[in-house]
Tab-separated table of C-alpha atoms in Angstrom:
chain	number	residue	atom	x	y	z
W	13	LEU	CA	82.304	-53.160	178.804
W	14	TYR	CA	79.905	-55.822	180.373
W	15	ARG	CA	76.757	-55.634	182.358
W	16	ASP	CA	74.635	-58.142	184.244
W	17	PRO	CA	72.613	-59.954	181.451
W	18	ARG	CA	69.443	-59.824	183.435
W	19	ASP	CA	69.642	-55.996	183.441
W	20	VAL	CA	70.562	-56.184	179.687
W	21	ALA	CA	67.366	-58.118	179.165
W	22	VAL	CA	65.350	-55.358	180.894
W	23	SER	CA	67.039	-52.627	178.840
W	24	SER	CA	66.701	-54.405	175.574
W	25	ARG	CA	63.000	-54.855	175.780
W	26	LYS	CA	62.348	-51.571	173.673
W	27	SER	CA	65.631	-51.255	171.817
W	28	VAL	CA	65.732	-51.012	168.093
W	29	PHE	CA	69.293	-52.122	168.086
W	30	SER	CA	69.067	-55.625	169.669
W	31	ALA	CA	67.013	-58.737	170.540
W	32	THR	CA	64.197	-57.923	172.841
W	33	HIS	CA	63.115	-61.339	174.189
W	34	PRO	CA	65.264	-62.415	177.331
W	35	VAL	CA	66.063	-65.820	175.797
W	36	PHE	CA	67.582	-64.117	172.681
W	37	VAL	CA	69.237	-61.297	174.710
W	38	ALA	CA	70.802	-63.971	176.975
W	39	GLU	CA	72.139	-65.972	174.012
W	40	LEU	CA	73.569	-62.956	172.458
W	41	TRP	CA	75.202	-61.738	175.754
W	42	ASP	CA	76.583	-65.186	176.490
W	43	HIS	CA	78.246	-65.430	173.019
W	44	GLN	CA	79.717	-61.931	173.170
W	45	GLN	CA	81.154	-62.349	176.745
W	46	LYS	CA	82.539	-65.859	175.778
W	47	LEU	CA	84.228	-64.193	172.817
W	48	GLY	CA	85.813	-61.576	174.980
W	49	LEU	CA	86.935	-64.069	177.561
W	50	ARG	CA	88.435	-66.274	174.830
W	51	TRP	CA	90.328	-63.201	173.402
W	52	GLU	CA	91.747	-62.497	176.842
W	53	GLN	CA	92.867	-66.137	177.242
W	54	GLN	CA	94.687	-65.858	173.801
W	55	GLY	CA	96.502	-62.916	175.114
W	56	PHE	CA	94.861	-60.039	173.566
W	57	LEU	CA	95.287	-56.830	175.493
W	58	LEU	CA	91.914	-56.071	176.888
W	59	LEU	CA	90.589	-53.995	179.741
W	60	ARG	CA	87.453	-55.336	181.418
W	61	VAL	CA	85.009	-52.546	182.514
W	62	ARG	CA	82.076	-53.737	184.590
W	63	TYR	CA	79.096	-51.555	183.853
W	64	GLU	CA	78.007	-51.632	187.479
W	65	GLU	CA	81.354	-50.351	188.750
W	66	LEU	CA	81.398	-47.652	186.122
W	67	LEU	CA	78.007	-46.475	187.472
W	68	GLU	CA	79.052	-46.745	191.086
W	69	ASP	CA	82.349	-44.826	190.598
W	70	PRO	CA	82.503	-43.191	187.285
W	71	GLU	CA	85.700	-41.220	187.927
W	72	ALA	CA	87.681	-44.208	189.094
W	73	GLN	CA	86.590	-46.295	186.093
W	74	VAL	CA	87.124	-43.554	183.466
W	75	ARG	CA	90.700	-42.937	185.089
W	76	ARG	CA	91.433	-46.674	184.641
W	77	ILE	CA	90.280	-46.569	180.956
W	78	CYS	CA	92.386	-43.450	180.293
W	79	SER	CA	95.362	-45.048	181.908
W	80	PHE	CA	94.876	-48.279	179.891
W	81	MET	CA	94.772	-46.307	176.728
W	82	GLY	CA	97.712	-43.924	177.629
W	83	GLU	CA	95.419	-40.748	177.679
W	84	SER	CA	95.217	-38.089	180.275
W	85	PHE	CA	92.086	-37.977	182.452
W	86	GLU	CA	90.054	-34.779	182.014
W	87	PRO	CA	87.252	-33.903	184.404
W	88	GLN	CA	85.039	-32.877	181.373
W	89	MET	CA	84.889	-36.554	180.494
W	90	LEU	CA	82.483	-37.039	183.334
W	91	LYS	CA	80.228	-34.283	181.987
W	92	TYR	CA	79.801	-35.981	178.541
W	93	PHE	CA	75.936	-35.422	178.698
W	94	GLU	CA	76.441	-31.665	178.598
W	95	THR	CA	78.201	-31.696	175.116
W	96	GLU	CA	76.217	-30.715	171.954
W	97	GLU	CA	77.057	-34.146	170.497
W	98	ALA	CA	75.385	-35.986	173.456
W	99	LYS	CA	72.304	-33.840	173.262
W	100	ARG	CA	72.036	-34.391	169.520
W	101	SER	CA	72.410	-38.199	169.662
W	102	GLY	CA	70.177	-38.287	172.641
W	103	SER	CA	67.360	-36.604	170.578
W	104	LEU	CA	67.755	-38.921	167.606
W	105	SER	CA	66.497	-42.115	169.214
W	106	GLY	CA	64.608	-43.267	172.173
W	107	SER	CA	67.249	-46.010	172.504
W	108	TRP	CA	69.895	-43.237	172.857
W	109	ALA	CA	67.980	-40.783	175.160
W	110	THR	CA	70.158	-41.476	178.065
W	111	THR	CA	73.260	-40.325	176.248
W	112	SER	CA	72.234	-36.798	177.023
W	113	LYS	CA	71.618	-37.496	180.762
W	114	PRO	CA	73.940	-37.891	183.787
W	115	ILE	CA	74.809	-41.439	184.835
W	116	GLN	CA	71.752	-43.264	186.210
W	117	LYS	CA	72.834	-45.563	189.214
W	118	ASP	CA	69.266	-46.569	189.541
W	119	ARG	CA	69.737	-48.751	186.359
W	120	ILE	CA	71.563	-51.490	188.478
W	121	GLY	CA	69.497	-54.381	189.509
W	122	THR	CA	66.359	-53.302	187.686
W	123	TRP	CA	65.737	-57.069	186.729
W	124	LYS	CA	64.869	-57.719	190.323
W	125	LYS	CA	61.589	-55.762	189.797
W	126	GLU	CA	61.065	-55.901	186.149
W	127	LEU	CA	61.806	-59.610	185.061
W	128	ARG	CA	59.380	-62.338	185.893
W	129	PRO	CA	60.862	-65.313	187.707
W	130	GLU	CA	60.776	-67.508	184.541
W	131	GLU	CA	62.572	-64.862	182.670
W	132	VAL	CA	65.365	-64.734	185.285
W	133	GLY	CA	65.482	-68.503	185.122
W	134	TRP	CA	65.945	-68.352	181.333
W	135	VAL	CA	68.614	-65.819	181.518
W	136	GLU	CA	70.620	-67.579	184.243
W	137	ALA	CA	70.212	-70.921	182.657
W	138	LEU	CA	71.612	-69.756	179.411
W	139	THR	CA	74.496	-67.636	180.840
W	140	GLY	CA	75.131	-69.008	184.231
W	141	PRO	CA	78.643	-70.200	183.799
W	142	THR	CA	79.653	-66.956	181.977
W	143	MET	CA	78.029	-64.800	184.528
W	144	GLN	CA	79.871	-66.617	187.383
W	145	ALA	CA	83.243	-66.161	185.367
W	146	LEU	CA	82.544	-62.485	185.292
W	147	GLY	CA	81.712	-62.257	189.046
W	148	TYR	CA	77.980	-62.251	188.939
W	149	SER	CA	75.925	-64.436	191.336
W	150	LEU	CA	72.924	-66.627	190.347
W	151	SER	CA	69.765	-65.835	192.116
W	152	LEU	CA	68.303	-69.246	191.420
W	153	PRO	CA	69.612	-72.820	191.776
W	154	PRO	CA	71.570	-73.813	188.553
W	155	SER	CA	69.028	-74.928	185.926
W	156	SER	CA	69.465	-76.916	182.723
W	157	TRP	CA	66.453	-75.223	181.238
W	158	ARG	CA	66.641	-74.881	177.454
W	159	PRO	CA	63.672	-73.873	175.330
W	160	SER	CA	62.053	-76.540	173.189
W	161	LYS	CA	61.673	-76.095	169.530
W	162	SER	CA	58.044	-75.122	169.926
W	163	GLN	CA	58.911	-72.542	172.691
W	164	ARG	CA	61.684	-71.074	170.720
W	165	ALA	CA	59.187	-70.673	167.676
W	166	ARG	CA	56.758	-68.898	170.113
W	167	PHE	CA	59.555	-66.567	171.398
W	168	GLN	CA	60.728	-65.869	167.881
W	169	LEU	CA	57.215	-64.889	166.865
W	170	LYS	CA	56.902	-62.704	169.927
W	171	GLU	CA	60.367	-61.166	169.114
W	172	ARG	CA	59.208	-60.233	165.619
W	173	MET	CA	55.925	-58.796	166.801
W	174	THR	CA	57.829	-56.765	169.360
W	175	ASN	CA	60.355	-55.613	166.829
W	176	LEU	CA	57.549	-54.429	164.535
W	177	GLN	CA	55.850	-52.533	167.219
W	178	ILE	CA	59.329	-50.933	168.325
W	179	GLU	CA	60.053	-50.056	164.634
W	180	TRP	CA	56.527	-48.416	164.326
W	181	GLU	CA	57.058	-46.345	167.477
W	182	SER	CA	60.657	-45.514	166.166
W	183	LEU	CA	59.248	-44.365	162.899
W	184	LYS	CA	56.997	-41.950	164.559
W	185	LYS	CA	59.533	-40.513	167.068
W	186	ASP	CA	63.142	-41.183	166.090
W	187	GLN	CA	65.096	-39.015	163.738
W	188	ASN	CA	67.604	-41.716	162.685
W	189	VAL	CA	65.345	-44.306	161.201
W	190	GLY	CA	66.281	-43.688	157.598
W	191	ARG	CA	69.786	-43.869	158.352
W	192	ARG	CA	69.494	-47.013	160.461
W	193	TRP	CA	67.464	-48.695	157.770
W	194	LYS	CA	69.970	-47.664	155.078
W	195	ARG	CA	72.746	-49.128	157.253
W	196	ALA	CA	70.729	-52.365	157.803
W	197	LEU	CA	70.224	-52.782	153.953
W	198	PHE	CA	73.949	-52.115	153.291
W	199	LEU	CA	75.027	-54.789	155.754
W	200	GLY	CA	72.498	-57.094	154.435
W	201	ARG	CA	73.936	-56.848	150.938
W	202	LEU	CA	77.357	-57.399	152.156
W	203	ARG	CA	76.329	-60.517	154.069
W	204	TRP	CA	74.372	-61.748	150.997
W	205	ARG	CA	77.399	-61.225	148.711
W	206	SER	CA	79.867	-63.000	151.070
């Protein structure tokens, strides 16, 4: 499943689960998509699902996914948001709130209204070739912009401050903070040991 990185940059701004600054979101997105494309070239059996196509025609895309997996399509799959599990997970975290809502087609192209031109430029400069390989058009002329060391340091500081603010809000509102922190500590210990 992949999505326009400019929209990912908008959605990630307040997420407790990912980078929040457009530069770091773009770098992560580019790395992940290149990995998927490389696996595909190496012959791994993968199904590409474009987020925008999933929102535009959920039934057709879910049928494609089911066919790929050898599973039968069931109409209830399109009513995932009505399940108790979706309602429970949607209430655990602001980052998961949409799991208890129907598909929101208005989330396509939000970057056009919500990203500043320089943010669009950063994302496109860092992801341009990969975006084009996945069928996304660039909105700006190709750019060779890369952040300098001082800019990256400023962005990292802003990223850390934003993360602290998001964690503070999460601590006040979300029900899964303890579990998320416990998991993060466990993964940190694993990384340290390896």
